[in-house]
PDB file of C-alpha atoms in Angstrom:
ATOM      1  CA  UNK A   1      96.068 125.787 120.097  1.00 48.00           C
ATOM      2  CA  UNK A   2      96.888 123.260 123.031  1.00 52.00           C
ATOM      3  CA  UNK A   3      94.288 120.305 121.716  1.00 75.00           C
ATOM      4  CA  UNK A   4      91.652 120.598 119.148  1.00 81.00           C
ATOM      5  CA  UNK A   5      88.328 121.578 120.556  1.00 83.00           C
ATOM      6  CA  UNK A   6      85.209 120.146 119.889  1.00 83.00           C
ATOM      7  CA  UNK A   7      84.266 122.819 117.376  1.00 85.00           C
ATOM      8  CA  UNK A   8      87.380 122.761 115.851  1.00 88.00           C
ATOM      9  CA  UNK A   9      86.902 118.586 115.615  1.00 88.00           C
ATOM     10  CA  UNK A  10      83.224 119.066 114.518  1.00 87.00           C
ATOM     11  CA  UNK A  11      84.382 121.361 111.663  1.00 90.00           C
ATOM     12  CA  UNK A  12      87.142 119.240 110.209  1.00 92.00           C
ATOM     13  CA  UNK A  13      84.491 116.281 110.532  1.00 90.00           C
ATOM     14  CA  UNK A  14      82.525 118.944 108.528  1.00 91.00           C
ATOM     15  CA  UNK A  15      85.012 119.542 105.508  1.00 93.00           C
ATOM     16  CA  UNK A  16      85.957 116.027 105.595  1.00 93.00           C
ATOM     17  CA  UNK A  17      82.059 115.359 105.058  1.00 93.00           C
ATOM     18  CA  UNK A  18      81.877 117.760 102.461  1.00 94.00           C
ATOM     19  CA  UNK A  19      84.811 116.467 100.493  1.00 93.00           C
ATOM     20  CA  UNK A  20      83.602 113.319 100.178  1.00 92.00           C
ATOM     21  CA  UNK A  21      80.170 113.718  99.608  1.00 91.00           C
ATOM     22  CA  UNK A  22      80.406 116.392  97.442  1.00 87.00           C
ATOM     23  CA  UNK A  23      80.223 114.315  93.736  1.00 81.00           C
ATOM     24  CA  UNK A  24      79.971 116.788  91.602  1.00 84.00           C
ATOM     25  CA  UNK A  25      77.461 119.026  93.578  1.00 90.00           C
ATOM     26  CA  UNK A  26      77.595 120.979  96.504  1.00 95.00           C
ATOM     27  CA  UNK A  27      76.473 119.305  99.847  1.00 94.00           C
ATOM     28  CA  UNK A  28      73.488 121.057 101.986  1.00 93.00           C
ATOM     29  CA  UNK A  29      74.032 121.803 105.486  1.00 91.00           C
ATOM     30  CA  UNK A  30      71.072 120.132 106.772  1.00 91.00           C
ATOM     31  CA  UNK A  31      72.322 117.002 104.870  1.00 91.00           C
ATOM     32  CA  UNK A  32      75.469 117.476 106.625  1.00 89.00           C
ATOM     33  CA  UNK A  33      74.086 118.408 110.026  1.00 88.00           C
ATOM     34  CA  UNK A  34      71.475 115.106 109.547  1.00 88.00           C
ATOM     35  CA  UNK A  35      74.907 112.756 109.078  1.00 86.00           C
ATOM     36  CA  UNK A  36      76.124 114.224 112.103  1.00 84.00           C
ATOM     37  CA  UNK A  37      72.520 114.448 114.083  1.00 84.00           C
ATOM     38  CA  UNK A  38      73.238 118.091 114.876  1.00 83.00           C
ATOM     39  CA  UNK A  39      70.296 121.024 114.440  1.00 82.00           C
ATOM     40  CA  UNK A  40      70.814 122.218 111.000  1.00 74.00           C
ATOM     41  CA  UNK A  41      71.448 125.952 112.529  1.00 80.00           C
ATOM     42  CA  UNK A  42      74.588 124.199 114.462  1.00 80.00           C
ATOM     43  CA  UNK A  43      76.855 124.271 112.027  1.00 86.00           C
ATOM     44  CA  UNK A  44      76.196 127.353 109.564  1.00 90.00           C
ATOM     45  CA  UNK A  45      78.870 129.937 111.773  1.00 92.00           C
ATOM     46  CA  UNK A  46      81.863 127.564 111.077  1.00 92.00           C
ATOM     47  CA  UNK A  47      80.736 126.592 107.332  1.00 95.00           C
ATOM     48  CA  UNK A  48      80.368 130.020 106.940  1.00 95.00           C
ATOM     49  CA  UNK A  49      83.450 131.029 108.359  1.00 96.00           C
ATOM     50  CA  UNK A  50      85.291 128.254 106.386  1.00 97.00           C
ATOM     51  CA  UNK A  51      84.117 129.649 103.323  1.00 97.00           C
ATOM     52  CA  UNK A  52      85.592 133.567 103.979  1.00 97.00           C
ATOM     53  CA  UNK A  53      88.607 131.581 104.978  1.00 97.00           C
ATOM     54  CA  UNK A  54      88.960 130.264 101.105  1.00 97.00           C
ATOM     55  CA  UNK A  55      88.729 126.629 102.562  1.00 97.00           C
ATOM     56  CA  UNK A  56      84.512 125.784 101.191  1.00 97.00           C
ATOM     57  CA  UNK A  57      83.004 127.810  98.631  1.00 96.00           C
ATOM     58  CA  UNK A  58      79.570 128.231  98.867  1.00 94.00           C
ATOM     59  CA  UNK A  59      76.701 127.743  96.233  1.00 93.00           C
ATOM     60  CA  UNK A  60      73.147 129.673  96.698  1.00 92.00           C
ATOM     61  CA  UNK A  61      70.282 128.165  95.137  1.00 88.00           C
ATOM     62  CA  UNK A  62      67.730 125.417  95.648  1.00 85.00           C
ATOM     63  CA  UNK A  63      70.132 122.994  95.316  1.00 86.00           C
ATOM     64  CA  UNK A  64      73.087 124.947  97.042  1.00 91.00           C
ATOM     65  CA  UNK A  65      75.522 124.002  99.853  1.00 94.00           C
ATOM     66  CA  UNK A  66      79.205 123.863 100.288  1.00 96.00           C
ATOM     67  CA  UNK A  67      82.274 122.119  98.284  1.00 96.00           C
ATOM     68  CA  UNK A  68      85.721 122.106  98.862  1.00 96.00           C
ATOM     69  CA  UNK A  69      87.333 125.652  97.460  1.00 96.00           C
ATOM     70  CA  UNK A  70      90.975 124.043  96.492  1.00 95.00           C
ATOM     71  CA  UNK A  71      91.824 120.054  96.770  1.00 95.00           C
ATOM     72  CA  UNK A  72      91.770 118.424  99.528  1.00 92.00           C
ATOM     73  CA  UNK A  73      95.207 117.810  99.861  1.00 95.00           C
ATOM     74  CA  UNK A  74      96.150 121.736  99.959  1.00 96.00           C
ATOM     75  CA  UNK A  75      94.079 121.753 102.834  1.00 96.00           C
ATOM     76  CA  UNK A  76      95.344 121.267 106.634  1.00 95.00           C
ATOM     77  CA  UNK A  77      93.751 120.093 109.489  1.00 94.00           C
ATOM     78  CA  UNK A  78      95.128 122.873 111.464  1.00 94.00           C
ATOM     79  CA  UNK A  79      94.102 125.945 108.865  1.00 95.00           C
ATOM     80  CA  UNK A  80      90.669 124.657 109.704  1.00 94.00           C
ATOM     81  CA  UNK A  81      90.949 124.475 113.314  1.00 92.00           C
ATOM     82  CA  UNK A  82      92.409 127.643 113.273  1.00 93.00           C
ATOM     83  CA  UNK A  83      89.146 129.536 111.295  1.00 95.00           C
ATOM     84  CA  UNK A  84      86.906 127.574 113.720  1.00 92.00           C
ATOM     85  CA  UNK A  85      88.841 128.714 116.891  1.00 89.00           C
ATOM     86  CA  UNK A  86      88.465 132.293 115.632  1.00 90.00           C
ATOM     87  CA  UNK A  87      84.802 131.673 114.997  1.00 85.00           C
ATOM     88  CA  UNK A  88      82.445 133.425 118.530  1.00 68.00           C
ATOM     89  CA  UNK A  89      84.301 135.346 120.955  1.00 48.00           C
ATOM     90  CA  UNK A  90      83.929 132.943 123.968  1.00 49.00           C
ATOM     91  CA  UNK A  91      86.894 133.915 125.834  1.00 45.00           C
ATOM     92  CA  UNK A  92      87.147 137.925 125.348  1.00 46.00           C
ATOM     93  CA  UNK A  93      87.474 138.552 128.953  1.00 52.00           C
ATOM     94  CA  UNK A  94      90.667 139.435 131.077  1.00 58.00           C
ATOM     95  CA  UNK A  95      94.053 137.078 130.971  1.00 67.00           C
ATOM     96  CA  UNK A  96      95.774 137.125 134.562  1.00 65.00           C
ATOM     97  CA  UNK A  97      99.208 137.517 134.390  1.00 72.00           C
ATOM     98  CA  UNK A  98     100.107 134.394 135.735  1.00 75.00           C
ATOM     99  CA  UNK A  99      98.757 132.814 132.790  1.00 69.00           C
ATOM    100  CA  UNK A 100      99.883 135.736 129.966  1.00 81.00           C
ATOM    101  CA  UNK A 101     103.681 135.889 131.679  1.00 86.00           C
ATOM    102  CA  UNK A 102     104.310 132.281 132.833  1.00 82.00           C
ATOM    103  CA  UNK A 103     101.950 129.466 131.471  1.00 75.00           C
ATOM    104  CA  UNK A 104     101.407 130.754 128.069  1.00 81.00           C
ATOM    105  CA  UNK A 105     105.284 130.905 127.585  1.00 89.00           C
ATOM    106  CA  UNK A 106     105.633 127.843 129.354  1.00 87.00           C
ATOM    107  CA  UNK A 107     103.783 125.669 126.698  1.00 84.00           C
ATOM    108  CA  UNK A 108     104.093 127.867 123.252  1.00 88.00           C
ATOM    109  CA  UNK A 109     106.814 125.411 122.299  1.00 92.00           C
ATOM    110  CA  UNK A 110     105.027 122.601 122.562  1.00 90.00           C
ATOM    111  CA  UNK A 111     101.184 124.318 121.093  1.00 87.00           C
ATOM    112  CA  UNK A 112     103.864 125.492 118.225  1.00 91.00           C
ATOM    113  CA  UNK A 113     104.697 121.386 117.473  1.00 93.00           C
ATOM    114  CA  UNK A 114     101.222 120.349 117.771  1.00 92.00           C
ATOM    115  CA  UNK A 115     100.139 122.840 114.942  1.00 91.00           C
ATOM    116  CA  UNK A 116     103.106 121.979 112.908  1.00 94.00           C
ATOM    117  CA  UNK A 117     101.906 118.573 113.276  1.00 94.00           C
ATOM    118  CA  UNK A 118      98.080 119.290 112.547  1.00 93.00           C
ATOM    119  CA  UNK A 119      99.705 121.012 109.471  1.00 94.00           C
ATOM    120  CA  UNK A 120     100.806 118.037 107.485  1.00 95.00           C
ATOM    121  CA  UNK A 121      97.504 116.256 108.000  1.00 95.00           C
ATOM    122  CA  UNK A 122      95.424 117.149 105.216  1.00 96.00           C
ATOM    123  CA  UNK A 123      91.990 116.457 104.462  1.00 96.00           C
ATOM    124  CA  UNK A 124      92.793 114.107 101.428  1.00 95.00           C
ATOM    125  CA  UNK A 125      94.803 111.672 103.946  1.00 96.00           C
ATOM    126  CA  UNK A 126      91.207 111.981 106.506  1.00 95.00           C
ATOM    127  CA  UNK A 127      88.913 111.100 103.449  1.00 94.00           C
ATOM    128  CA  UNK A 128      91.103 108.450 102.407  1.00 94.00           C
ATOM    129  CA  UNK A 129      91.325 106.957 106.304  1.00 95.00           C
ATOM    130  CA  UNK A 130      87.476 107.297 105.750  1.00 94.00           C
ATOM    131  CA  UNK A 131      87.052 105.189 102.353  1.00 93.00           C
ATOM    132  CA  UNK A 132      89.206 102.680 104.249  1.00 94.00           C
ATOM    133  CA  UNK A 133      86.688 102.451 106.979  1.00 93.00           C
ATOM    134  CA  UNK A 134      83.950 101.885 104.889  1.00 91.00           C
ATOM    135  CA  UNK A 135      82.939 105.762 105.817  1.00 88.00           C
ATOM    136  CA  UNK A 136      82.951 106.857 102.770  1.00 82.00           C
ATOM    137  CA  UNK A 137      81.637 105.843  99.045  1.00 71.00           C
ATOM    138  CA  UNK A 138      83.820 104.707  96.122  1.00 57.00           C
ATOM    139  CA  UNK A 139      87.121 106.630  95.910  1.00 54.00           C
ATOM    140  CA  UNK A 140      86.698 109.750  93.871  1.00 50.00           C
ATOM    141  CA  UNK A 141      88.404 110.797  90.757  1.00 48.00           C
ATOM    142  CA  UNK A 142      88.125 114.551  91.701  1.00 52.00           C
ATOM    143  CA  UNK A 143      89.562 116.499  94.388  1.00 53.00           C
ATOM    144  CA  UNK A 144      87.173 119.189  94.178  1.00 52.00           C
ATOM    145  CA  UNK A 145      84.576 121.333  91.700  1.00 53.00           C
ATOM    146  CA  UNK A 146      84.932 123.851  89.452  1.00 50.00           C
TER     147      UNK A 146
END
């Protein structure tokens, strides 16, 4: 994982979204999509995928949607741009060896640092940036539901 796509980005936006709108009820995905201005289909492989991935749990029902799984702080930016990198097989075609025997070796050291650094980001520090923006409401009591 060189840099974080945009699917990757648009899904931690996503979790981030969830976890602080999520007040004691889970948060619809056209709600989410609409705060985002995104089609409401847009976003259902990754929320999807983030829920078999133990990071959102989902909740059927009239008044479903998602909500955080754990707390936010037990969850890393980079676990989530890892289940949204694995989400569509966009590049299932043929590596050249140029790039499998020299360029991927080449920079593994330096994708290895980047994840290790998207690994001690966690969601709780994101929503927190957010309430400090004035992106987010009051500051929450609860990390996640039960």
């Amino acid at each position: 994982m060189a840099r974080l796509s945009e699917k990757s980005l648009l899904a931690v936006a996503a979790v981030v979204d969830i976890a602080i709108h999520s007040r004691g009820q889970p948060v619809a995905a056209k709600a989410l999509a609409e705060r985002h201005s995104l089609p409401p289909r847009h976003l259902e492989p990754v929320l999807q995928a983030l829920v078999h991935a133990g990071i959102l749990k989902g909740v059927r029902g009239p008044r479903g949607g998602y909500e955080l799984a754990r707390e936010r702080r037990r969850i890393s930016v980079a676990e989530i741009a890892r289940v949204a990198e694995a989400t569509g097989a966009e590049n299932a075609g043929h590596i050249p060896a140029l790039v499998e025997k020299v360029v991927q070796p080449a920079v593994a050291p330096a994708e290895h640092s980047f994840e290790v650094a998207l690994s001690a980001v966690s969601i709780d520090e994101l929503c927190r940036a957010a309430e400090k923006h004035g992106l987010a409401e009051a500051k929450s009591t609860a990390d996640f539901n039960i």
